[in-house]
Amino acid sequence: MFSKKTNNHFILAAPRSGTTWMQHMLNAHPDVCCVERRLFGNYADFVEDNGHTTPRLRVTLDKYIQSILLHHGYSKNQKKELTQAFIGALNKTEKNHFEKKTIVDKITPYINTAENVLKQIDTYFPKSKIVYLVRDGRDVLTSGVFHWFNKLPANTTLSDFEIARRKQFLEGGKPIDRFFQDKEIEQWAKEWVQPLHTIKNAEKLHAVKVISYEMLLEDTEAVLRECLSFLKVKSSSNILKKCIENGRFSNMSAGRKQGKAKPDAHVRKGVSGDWKNYFTYEDGKLFSELTRNALVDFGYEENANWFERLR
């Protein structure tokens, strides 16, 4: 049976970095529940999911509470009190429902919100631990653009290029000369580096562990064991086996083999290095300019001129 106290921790990563995979594995643990609460970021928008006629609202708790303060005439001083009350109620509900004492909240910050997210984790969960999951930013970009085949901001009008690209990859249409647009590279470069830029500040207050998607692919058991040890939960061979099986690609993709792509699937391919099939020299140069030395800092390249080999 779970204890009266709930341990709250976080996985922080750029979107499309493997957090859903981690969530599946952690949720097979008898003492761990991995959720996606979307508490922080001061963000709201509508997205249209493929196959649905009604747009879906994405809103963080802090944005909703700001709305309550405004429309009910509450003072700003009550923001923290309300936020703590919501989180407390959520914790109680999760604890009673899942009967697990360790809650891990996976957060992939919306663009331009990563610093805000960390500041609020500092405020409301100062004793929490943070696992940073890092993936090669070029694979994040590639996976992210494919993910947009499934989900777009509401009222989006596709350009002729975007229509042709979707037709090629979803229906086998006429080949296109380039996969990315500059605006997509610019957005996903930010999506990737912004969470990573918070690591040093996070280490000032929290216990932090940085793992990589690529190492998780290479030795899933070893990296998962390290994470469980970091979270101070059991990591027996039987538990690890159960977690890994629950996160197996075929289980998450309705039977597909790892590496077999489905362009419009949430779980698309489950590999590393796929960016090489889509990047041009110009793409690489722009991505390098936008992210500076981040690929080097995290061990993905030896120097910032890696794009020269794409000529």
mmCIF file of C-alpha atoms in Angstrom:
data_model
loop_
_atom_site.group_PDB
_atom_site.id
_atom_site.type_symbol
_atom_site.label_atom_id
_atom_site.label_comp_id
_atom_site.label_asym_id
_atom_site.label_seq_id
_atom_site.Cartn_x
_atom_site.Cartn_y
_atom_site.Cartn_z
ATOM 1 C CA MET A 1 0.000 0.000 0.000
ATOM 2 C CA PHE A 2 1.197 3.525 -0.721
ATOM 3 C CA SER A 3 2.444 5.826 2.052
ATOM 4 C CA LYS A 4 0.589 8.956 3.097
ATOM 5 C CA LYS A 5 3.307 11.115 1.582
ATOM 6 C CA THR A 6 3.542 11.544 -2.194
ATOM 7 C CA ASN A 7 6.975 12.031 -3.734
ATOM 8 C CA ASN A 8 6.781 14.396 -6.713
ATOM 9 C CA HIS A 9 9.518 14.415 -9.340
ATOM 10 C CA PHE A 10 9.830 15.506 -12.979
ATOM 11 C CA ILE A 11 11.069 14.467 -16.387
ATOM 12 C CA LEU A 12 11.919 17.574 -18.389
ATOM 13 C CA ALA A 13 12.674 17.416 -22.110
ATOM 14 C CA ALA A 14 12.055 18.950 -25.485
ATOM 15 C CA PRO A 15 9.002 17.529 -27.278
ATOM 16 C CA ARG A 16 9.653 14.383 -29.338
ATOM 17 C CA SER A 17 12.548 13.309 -27.092
ATOM 18 C CA GLY A 18 11.236 9.980 -25.800
ATOM 19 C CA THR A 19 9.184 11.071 -22.777
ATOM 20 C CA THR A 20 6.217 8.931 -23.844
ATOM 21 C CA TRP A 21 8.533 5.914 -23.959
ATOM 22 C CA MET A 22 9.801 6.737 -20.451
ATOM 23 C CA GLN A 23 6.229 7.188 -19.281
ATOM 24 C CA HIS A 24 5.249 3.717 -20.467
ATOM 25 C CA MET A 25 8.224 2.125 -18.741
ATOM 26 C CA LEU A 26 7.802 3.990 -15.449
ATOM 27 C CA ASN A 27 4.085 3.261 -15.272
ATOM 28 C CA ALA A 28 4.848 -0.472 -15.182
ATOM 29 C CA HIS A 29 6.747 0.059 -11.915
ATOM 30 C CA PRO A 30 4.744 -0.963 -8.808
ATOM 31 C CA ASP A 31 5.635 2.240 -6.943
ATOM 32 C CA VAL A 32 5.800 4.848 -9.731
ATOM 33 C CA CYS A 33 3.149 6.701 -11.698
ATOM 34 C CA CYS A 34 4.265 8.886 -14.607
ATOM 35 C CA VAL A 35 1.697 11.496 -15.631
ATOM 36 C CA GLU A 36 1.458 14.583 -17.825
ATOM 37 C CA ARG A 37 -0.224 17.287 -15.753
ATOM 38 C CA ARG A 38 0.699 20.414 -17.747
ATOM 39 C CA LEU A 39 0.841 22.497 -14.582
ATOM 40 C CA PHE A 40 3.195 25.248 -15.685
ATOM 41 C CA GLY A 41 4.132 27.403 -18.669
ATOM 42 C CA ASN A 42 1.434 30.070 -18.733
ATOM 43 C CA TYR A 43 0.238 28.705 -22.069
ATOM 44 C CA ALA A 44 -3.034 28.107 -23.903
ATOM 45 C CA ASP A 45 -4.008 27.322 -27.482
ATOM 46 C CA PHE A 46 -6.252 25.112 -29.595
ATOM 47 C CA VAL A 47 -4.993 22.274 -31.780
ATOM 48 C CA GLU A 48 -6.741 20.152 -34.376
ATOM 49 C CA ASP A 49 -5.947 16.460 -34.122
ATOM 50 C CA ASN A 50 -6.127 14.321 -37.221
ATOM 51 C CA GLY A 51 -9.482 12.555 -37.386
ATOM 52 C CA HIS A 52 -11.246 14.930 -34.995
ATOM 53 C CA THR A 53 -13.649 17.680 -36.037
ATOM 54 C CA THR A 54 -13.522 19.681 -32.804
ATOM 55 C CA PRO A 55 -10.325 21.577 -31.810
ATOM 56 C CA ARG A 56 -8.769 20.527 -28.511
ATOM 57 C CA LEU A 57 -7.818 23.041 -25.825
ATOM 58 C CA ARG A 58 -4.277 22.875 -24.452
ATOM 59 C CA VAL A 59 -3.963 24.950 -21.307
ATOM 60 C CA THR A 60 -1.584 24.896 -18.358
ATOM 61 C CA LEU A 61 -2.860 25.129 -14.807
ATOM 62 C CA ASP A 62 -1.128 28.437 -14.131
ATOM 63 C CA LYS A 63 -2.822 30.009 -17.180
ATOM 64 C CA TYR A 64 -6.207 28.778 -15.974
ATOM 65 C CA ILE A 65 -5.619 30.120 -12.469
ATOM 66 C CA GLN A 66 -4.704 33.523 -13.891
ATOM 67 C CA SER A 67 -8.086 33.495 -15.627
ATOM 68 C CA ILE A 68 -9.827 32.686 -12.341
ATOM 69 C CA LEU A 69 -8.021 35.557 -10.613
ATOM 70 C CA LEU A 70 -9.130 37.949 -13.335
ATOM 71 C CA HIS A 71 -12.767 36.913 -13.649
ATOM 72 C CA HIS A 72 -13.422 36.423 -9.947
ATOM 73 C CA GLY A 73 -11.637 39.573 -8.887
ATOM 74 C CA TYR A 74 -9.187 37.759 -6.633
ATOM 75 C CA SER A 75 -5.890 39.429 -5.792
ATOM 76 C CA LYS A 76 -2.632 38.246 -7.339
ATOM 77 C CA ASN A 77 -1.497 37.281 -3.842
ATOM 78 C CA GLN A 78 -3.997 34.415 -3.952
ATOM 79 C CA LYS A 79 -2.363 32.818 -7.000
ATOM 80 C CA LYS A 80 0.040 30.698 -4.962
ATOM 81 C CA GLU A 81 -2.688 29.630 -2.548
ATOM 82 C CA LEU A 82 -4.985 28.552 -5.387
ATOM 83 C CA THR A 83 -2.189 26.774 -7.227
ATOM 84 C CA GLN A 84 -1.177 24.844 -4.127
ATOM 85 C CA ALA A 85 -4.812 23.892 -3.525
ATOM 86 C CA PHE A 86 -5.197 22.554 -7.081
ATOM 87 C CA ILE A 87 -1.938 20.618 -6.872
ATOM 88 C CA GLY A 88 -2.853 19.219 -3.465
ATOM 89 C CA ALA A 89 -6.213 17.991 -4.727
ATOM 90 C CA LEU A 90 -4.577 16.497 -7.820
ATOM 91 C CA ASN A 91 -1.970 14.727 -5.703
ATOM 92 C CA LYS A 92 -4.660 13.238 -3.486
ATOM 93 C CA THR A 93 -6.691 12.042 -6.467
ATOM 94 C CA GLU A 94 -3.643 10.502 -8.168
ATOM 95 C CA LYS A 95 -2.522 8.796 -4.980
ATOM 96 C CA ASN A 96 -5.957 7.268 -4.378
ATOM 97 C CA HIS A 97 -6.415 6.252 -8.006
ATOM 98 C CA PHE A 98 -2.997 4.801 -8.800
ATOM 99 C CA GLU A 99 -2.048 3.712 -5.268
ATOM 100 C CA LYS A 100 1.564 4.631 -5.919
ATOM 101 C CA LYS A 101 3.703 6.832 -3.723
ATOM 102 C CA THR A 102 6.031 8.308 -6.363
ATOM 103 C CA ILE A 103 4.562 10.597 -9.022
ATOM 104 C CA VAL A 104 6.732 11.630 -11.969
ATOM 105 C CA ASP A 105 5.355 14.488 -14.049
ATOM 106 C CA LYS A 106 6.688 14.565 -17.601
ATOM 107 C CA ILE A 107 6.938 18.074 -18.995
ATOM 108 C CA THR A 108 7.854 19.045 -22.538
ATOM 109 C CA PRO A 109 7.661 22.833 -22.233
ATOM 110 C CA TYR A 110 5.771 24.755 -24.866
ATOM 111 C CA ILE A 111 7.989 27.100 -26.867
ATOM 112 C CA ASN A 112 9.355 30.053 -24.850
ATOM 113 C CA THR A 113 8.098 28.623 -21.546
ATOM 114 C CA ALA A 114 10.983 26.446 -20.269
ATOM 115 C CA GLU A 115 12.376 29.031 -17.846
ATOM 116 C CA ASN A 116 8.889 29.755 -16.534
ATOM 117 C CA VAL A 117 8.325 26.031 -15.980
ATOM 118 C CA LEU A 118 11.531 25.633 -13.970
ATOM 119 C CA LYS A 119 10.823 28.703 -11.818
ATOM 120 C CA GLN A 120 7.443 27.299 -10.878
ATOM 121 C CA ILE A 121 8.870 23.864 -10.145
ATOM 122 C CA ASP A 122 11.290 25.710 -7.849
ATOM 123 C CA THR A 123 8.354 27.431 -6.140
ATOM 124 C CA TYR A 124 5.899 24.575 -5.740
ATOM 125 C CA PHE A 125 8.181 21.515 -5.730
ATOM 126 C CA PRO A 126 11.516 22.710 -4.267
ATOM 127 C CA LYS A 127 12.469 19.227 -3.054
ATOM 128 C CA SER A 128 11.706 17.455 -6.307
ATOM 129 C CA LYS A 129 14.253 15.674 -8.447
ATOM 130 C CA ILE A 130 14.482 16.347 -12.177
ATOM 131 C CA VAL A 131 15.472 13.891 -14.916
ATOM 132 C CA TYR A 132 16.469 15.684 -18.119
ATOM 133 C CA LEU A 133 15.970 13.520 -21.195
ATOM 134 C CA VAL A 134 18.127 14.761 -24.067
ATOM 135 C CA ARG A 135 17.818 13.699 -27.699
ATOM 136 C CA ASP A 136 19.761 14.819 -30.769
ATOM 137 C CA GLY A 137 18.018 18.062 -31.732
ATOM 138 C CA ARG A 138 18.046 17.153 -35.403
ATOM 139 C CA ASP A 139 16.008 14.033 -34.666
ATOM 140 C CA VAL A 140 13.709 16.131 -32.480
ATOM 141 C CA LEU A 141 13.148 18.458 -35.445
ATOM 142 C CA THR A 142 12.544 15.588 -37.861
ATOM 143 C CA SER A 143 10.145 13.795 -35.541
ATOM 144 C CA GLY A 144 8.421 17.073 -34.685
ATOM 145 C CA VAL A 145 7.636 17.982 -38.285
ATOM 146 C CA PHE A 146 6.258 14.513 -38.934
ATOM 147 C CA HIS A 147 4.175 14.861 -35.771
ATOM 148 C CA TRP A 148 2.547 17.934 -37.302
ATOM 149 C CA PHE A 149 0.985 15.588 -39.863
ATOM 150 C CA ASN A 150 -1.216 14.540 -36.940
ATOM 151 C CA LYS A 151 -1.695 17.790 -35.051
ATOM 152 C CA LEU A 152 -1.793 21.433 -36.141
ATOM 153 C CA PRO A 153 -2.719 24.719 -34.439
ATOM 154 C CA ALA A 154 -6.382 25.483 -34.965
ATOM 155 C CA ASN A 155 -7.249 27.458 -38.106
ATOM 156 C CA THR A 156 -3.925 26.615 -39.759
ATOM 157 C CA THR A 157 -3.865 27.094 -43.532
ATOM 158 C CA LEU A 158 -1.360 24.798 -45.228
ATOM 159 C CA SER A 159 0.898 26.194 -47.925
ATOM 160 C CA ASP A 160 1.238 24.497 -51.308
ATOM 161 C CA PHE A 161 4.579 23.085 -50.140
ATOM 162 C CA GLU A 162 3.050 21.675 -46.954
ATOM 163 C CA ILE A 163 0.195 20.093 -48.892
ATOM 164 C CA ALA A 164 2.649 18.493 -51.339
ATOM 165 C CA ARG A 165 4.838 17.237 -48.474
ATOM 166 C CA ARG A 166 1.914 15.651 -46.642
ATOM 167 C CA LYS A 167 0.726 14.044 -49.881
ATOM 168 C CA GLN A 168 4.157 12.564 -50.556
ATOM 169 C CA PHE A 169 4.659 11.015 -47.138
ATOM 170 C CA LEU A 170 1.080 10.004 -46.392
ATOM 171 C CA GLU A 171 -0.087 9.006 -49.849
ATOM 172 C CA GLY A 172 3.076 8.449 -51.892
ATOM 173 C CA GLY A 173 2.768 11.611 -53.946
ATOM 174 C CA LYS A 174 5.353 13.346 -56.104
ATOM 175 C CA PRO A 175 8.778 13.674 -54.398
ATOM 176 C CA ILE A 176 9.727 17.095 -53.051
ATOM 177 C CA ASP A 177 13.173 18.685 -53.115
ATOM 178 C CA ARG A 178 13.283 19.667 -49.442
ATOM 179 C CA PHE A 179 11.570 18.340 -46.319
ATOM 180 C CA PHE A 180 11.929 21.295 -43.908
ATOM 181 C CA GLN A 181 10.967 24.938 -44.108
ATOM 182 C CA ASP A 182 13.112 27.623 -42.472
ATOM 183 C CA LYS A 183 10.289 28.549 -40.088
ATOM 184 C CA GLU A 184 10.081 24.933 -38.898
ATOM 185 C CA ILE A 185 13.811 24.750 -38.264
ATOM 186 C CA GLU A 186 13.640 28.022 -36.350
ATOM 187 C CA GLN A 187 10.788 26.830 -34.143
ATOM 188 C CA TRP A 188 12.131 23.355 -33.422
ATOM 189 C CA ALA A 189 15.628 24.658 -32.735
ATOM 190 C CA LYS A 190 14.070 26.722 -29.932
ATOM 191 C CA GLU A 191 11.878 23.826 -28.791
ATOM 192 C CA TRP A 192 15.028 21.741 -28.416
ATOM 193 C CA VAL A 193 17.531 24.077 -26.776
ATOM 194 C CA GLN A 194 15.275 25.993 -24.406
ATOM 195 C CA PRO A 195 14.725 23.128 -21.913
ATOM 196 C CA LEU A 196 18.425 22.259 -22.075
ATOM 197 C CA HIS A 197 19.380 25.806 -21.171
ATOM 198 C CA THR A 198 17.602 25.385 -17.820
ATOM 199 C CA ILE A 199 19.794 22.503 -16.637
ATOM 200 C CA LYS A 200 22.420 24.630 -14.861
ATOM 201 C CA ASN A 201 19.790 26.647 -13.019
ATOM 202 C CA ALA A 202 17.931 23.467 -12.069
ATOM 203 C CA GLU A 203 21.081 22.071 -10.484
ATOM 204 C CA LYS A 204 21.197 25.001 -8.055
ATOM 205 C CA LEU A 205 18.124 23.763 -6.169
ATOM 206 C CA HIS A 206 17.343 20.243 -7.334
ATOM 207 C CA ALA A 207 19.007 16.891 -7.689
ATOM 208 C CA VAL A 208 19.357 16.540 -11.469
ATOM 209 C CA LYS A 209 20.119 13.551 -13.686
ATOM 210 C CA VAL A 210 20.769 13.960 -17.413
ATOM 211 C CA ILE A 211 20.156 10.943 -19.644
ATOM 212 C CA SER A 212 20.046 10.632 -23.406
ATOM 213 C CA TYR A 213 17.529 9.031 -25.719
ATOM 214 C CA GLU A 214 20.406 7.453 -27.634
ATOM 215 C CA MET A 215 21.872 5.754 -24.543
ATOM 216 C CA LEU A 216 18.383 4.627 -23.578
ATOM 217 C CA LEU A 217 18.126 2.952 -26.984
ATOM 218 C CA GLU A 218 21.580 1.406 -26.671
ATOM 219 C CA ASP A 219 21.246 0.022 -23.142
ATOM 220 C CA THR A 220 17.696 0.475 -21.917
ATOM 221 C CA GLU A 221 18.127 -1.636 -18.797
ATOM 222 C CA ALA A 222 21.234 0.155 -17.530
ATOM 223 C CA VAL A 223 19.872 3.663 -18.063
ATOM 224 C CA LEU A 224 16.479 2.800 -16.608
ATOM 225 C CA ARG A 225 18.135 1.255 -13.561
ATOM 226 C CA GLU A 226 20.103 4.477 -13.047
ATOM 227 C CA CYS A 227 16.900 6.511 -13.236
ATOM 228 C CA LEU A 228 15.084 4.302 -10.749
ATOM 229 C CA SER A 229 18.019 4.481 -8.377
ATOM 230 C CA PHE A 230 18.047 8.267 -8.760
ATOM 231 C CA LEU A 231 14.345 8.368 -7.860
ATOM 232 C CA LYS A 232 15.048 6.033 -4.922
ATOM 233 C CA VAL A 233 12.596 3.337 -5.978
ATOM 234 C CA LYS A 234 13.137 -0.403 -6.377
ATOM 235 C CA SER A 235 15.039 -1.643 -9.427
ATOM 236 C CA SER A 236 15.040 -5.445 -9.217
ATOM 237 C CA SER A 237 15.561 -7.525 -12.339
ATOM 238 C CA ASN A 238 11.878 -8.474 -12.433
ATOM 239 C CA ILE A 239 10.766 -4.849 -12.166
ATOM 240 C CA LEU A 240 13.185 -3.757 -14.885
ATOM 241 C CA LYS A 241 12.022 -6.547 -17.170
ATOM 242 C CA LYS A 242 8.385 -5.564 -16.679
ATOM 243 C CA CYS A 243 9.099 -1.871 -17.303
ATOM 244 C CA ILE A 244 11.131 -2.528 -20.432
ATOM 245 C CA GLU A 245 8.490 -4.851 -21.832
ATOM 246 C CA ASN A 246 5.782 -2.250 -21.261
ATOM 247 C CA GLY A 247 7.844 0.300 -23.172
ATOM 248 C CA ARG A 248 8.762 -1.997 -26.036
ATOM 249 C CA PHE A 249 8.266 -0.250 -29.388
ATOM 250 C CA SER A 250 5.983 -2.962 -30.739
ATOM 251 C CA ASN A 251 3.699 -2.557 -27.710
ATOM 252 C CA MET A 252 3.528 1.207 -28.144
ATOM 253 C CA SER A 253 2.995 1.139 -31.911
ATOM 254 C CA ALA A 254 0.281 -1.506 -32.342
ATOM 255 C CA GLY A 255 2.745 -4.167 -33.426
ATOM 256 C CA ARG A 256 5.152 -2.325 -35.719
ATOM 257 C CA LYS A 257 8.826 -3.282 -35.624
ATOM 258 C CA GLN A 258 11.304 -0.678 -34.431
ATOM 259 C CA GLY A 259 12.542 1.367 -37.390
ATOM 260 C CA LYS A 260 9.419 0.725 -39.441
ATOM 261 C CA ALA A 261 7.951 4.185 -39.884
ATOM 262 C CA LYS A 262 4.346 5.270 -39.867
ATOM 263 C CA PRO A 263 4.519 8.976 -40.810
ATOM 264 C CA ASP A 264 1.289 10.008 -39.096
ATOM 265 C CA ALA A 265 1.738 7.967 -35.895
ATOM 266 C CA HIS A 266 2.532 9.500 -32.498
ATOM 267 C CA VAL A 267 5.115 6.742 -32.044
ATOM 268 C CA ARG A 268 6.684 7.032 -35.472
ATOM 269 C CA LYS A 269 9.950 5.096 -35.761
ATOM 270 C CA GLY A 270 11.822 4.738 -32.460
ATOM 271 C CA VAL A 271 15.364 5.153 -33.809
ATOM 272 C CA SER A 272 18.216 7.641 -33.698
ATOM 273 C CA GLY A 273 19.933 9.342 -36.624
ATOM 274 C CA ASP A 274 16.858 9.521 -38.858
ATOM 275 C CA TRP A 275 17.579 13.231 -39.458
ATOM 276 C CA LYS A 276 20.288 12.200 -41.931
ATOM 277 C CA ASN A 277 17.565 11.127 -44.349
ATOM 278 C CA TYR A 278 16.059 14.630 -44.481
ATOM 279 C CA PHE A 279 18.635 17.348 -43.741
ATOM 280 C CA THR A 280 20.175 19.402 -46.547
ATOM 281 C CA TYR A 281 23.322 21.479 -46.178
ATOM 282 C CA GLU A 282 21.210 24.627 -45.823
ATOM 283 C CA ASP A 283 19.070 22.976 -43.141
ATOM 284 C CA GLY A 284 22.132 21.963 -41.157
ATOM 285 C CA LYS A 285 23.754 25.370 -41.444
ATOM 286 C CA LEU A 286 20.636 27.146 -40.194
ATOM 287 C CA PHE A 287 20.113 24.665 -37.354
ATOM 288 C CA SER A 288 23.751 25.076 -36.281
ATOM 289 C CA GLU A 289 23.486 28.879 -36.317
ATOM 290 C CA LEU A 290 20.352 28.773 -34.188
ATOM 291 C CA THR A 291 21.591 26.259 -31.620
ATOM 292 C CA ARG A 292 25.255 27.340 -31.593
ATOM 293 C CA ASN A 293 27.364 24.747 -29.759
ATOM 294 C CA ALA A 294 24.527 22.742 -28.205
ATOM 295 C CA LEU A 295 25.146 19.653 -30.357
ATOM 296 C CA VAL A 296 28.798 19.756 -29.340
ATOM 297 C CA ASP A 297 28.023 20.401 -25.675
ATOM 298 C CA PHE A 298 25.844 17.298 -25.481
ATOM 299 C CA GLY A 299 28.230 15.073 -27.420
ATOM 300 C CA TYR A 300 26.376 14.787 -30.712
ATOM 301 C CA GLU A 301 29.089 16.483 -32.779
ATOM 302 C CA GLU A 302 32.776 17.275 -32.392
ATOM 303 C CA ASN A 303 32.516 20.805 -33.785
ATOM 304 C CA ALA A 304 29.917 23.364 -34.815
ATOM 305 C CA ASN A 305 30.712 22.979 -38.533
ATOM 306 C CA TRP A 306 29.278 19.459 -38.749
ATOM 307 C CA PHE A 307 26.883 20.587 -41.492
ATOM 308 C CA GLU A 308 29.782 20.953 -43.956
ATOM 309 C CA ARG A 309 29.716 17.214 -44.568
ATOM 310 C CA LEU A 310 26.156 17.563 -45.885
ATOM 311 C CA ARG A 311 27.365 19.377 -49.029
#
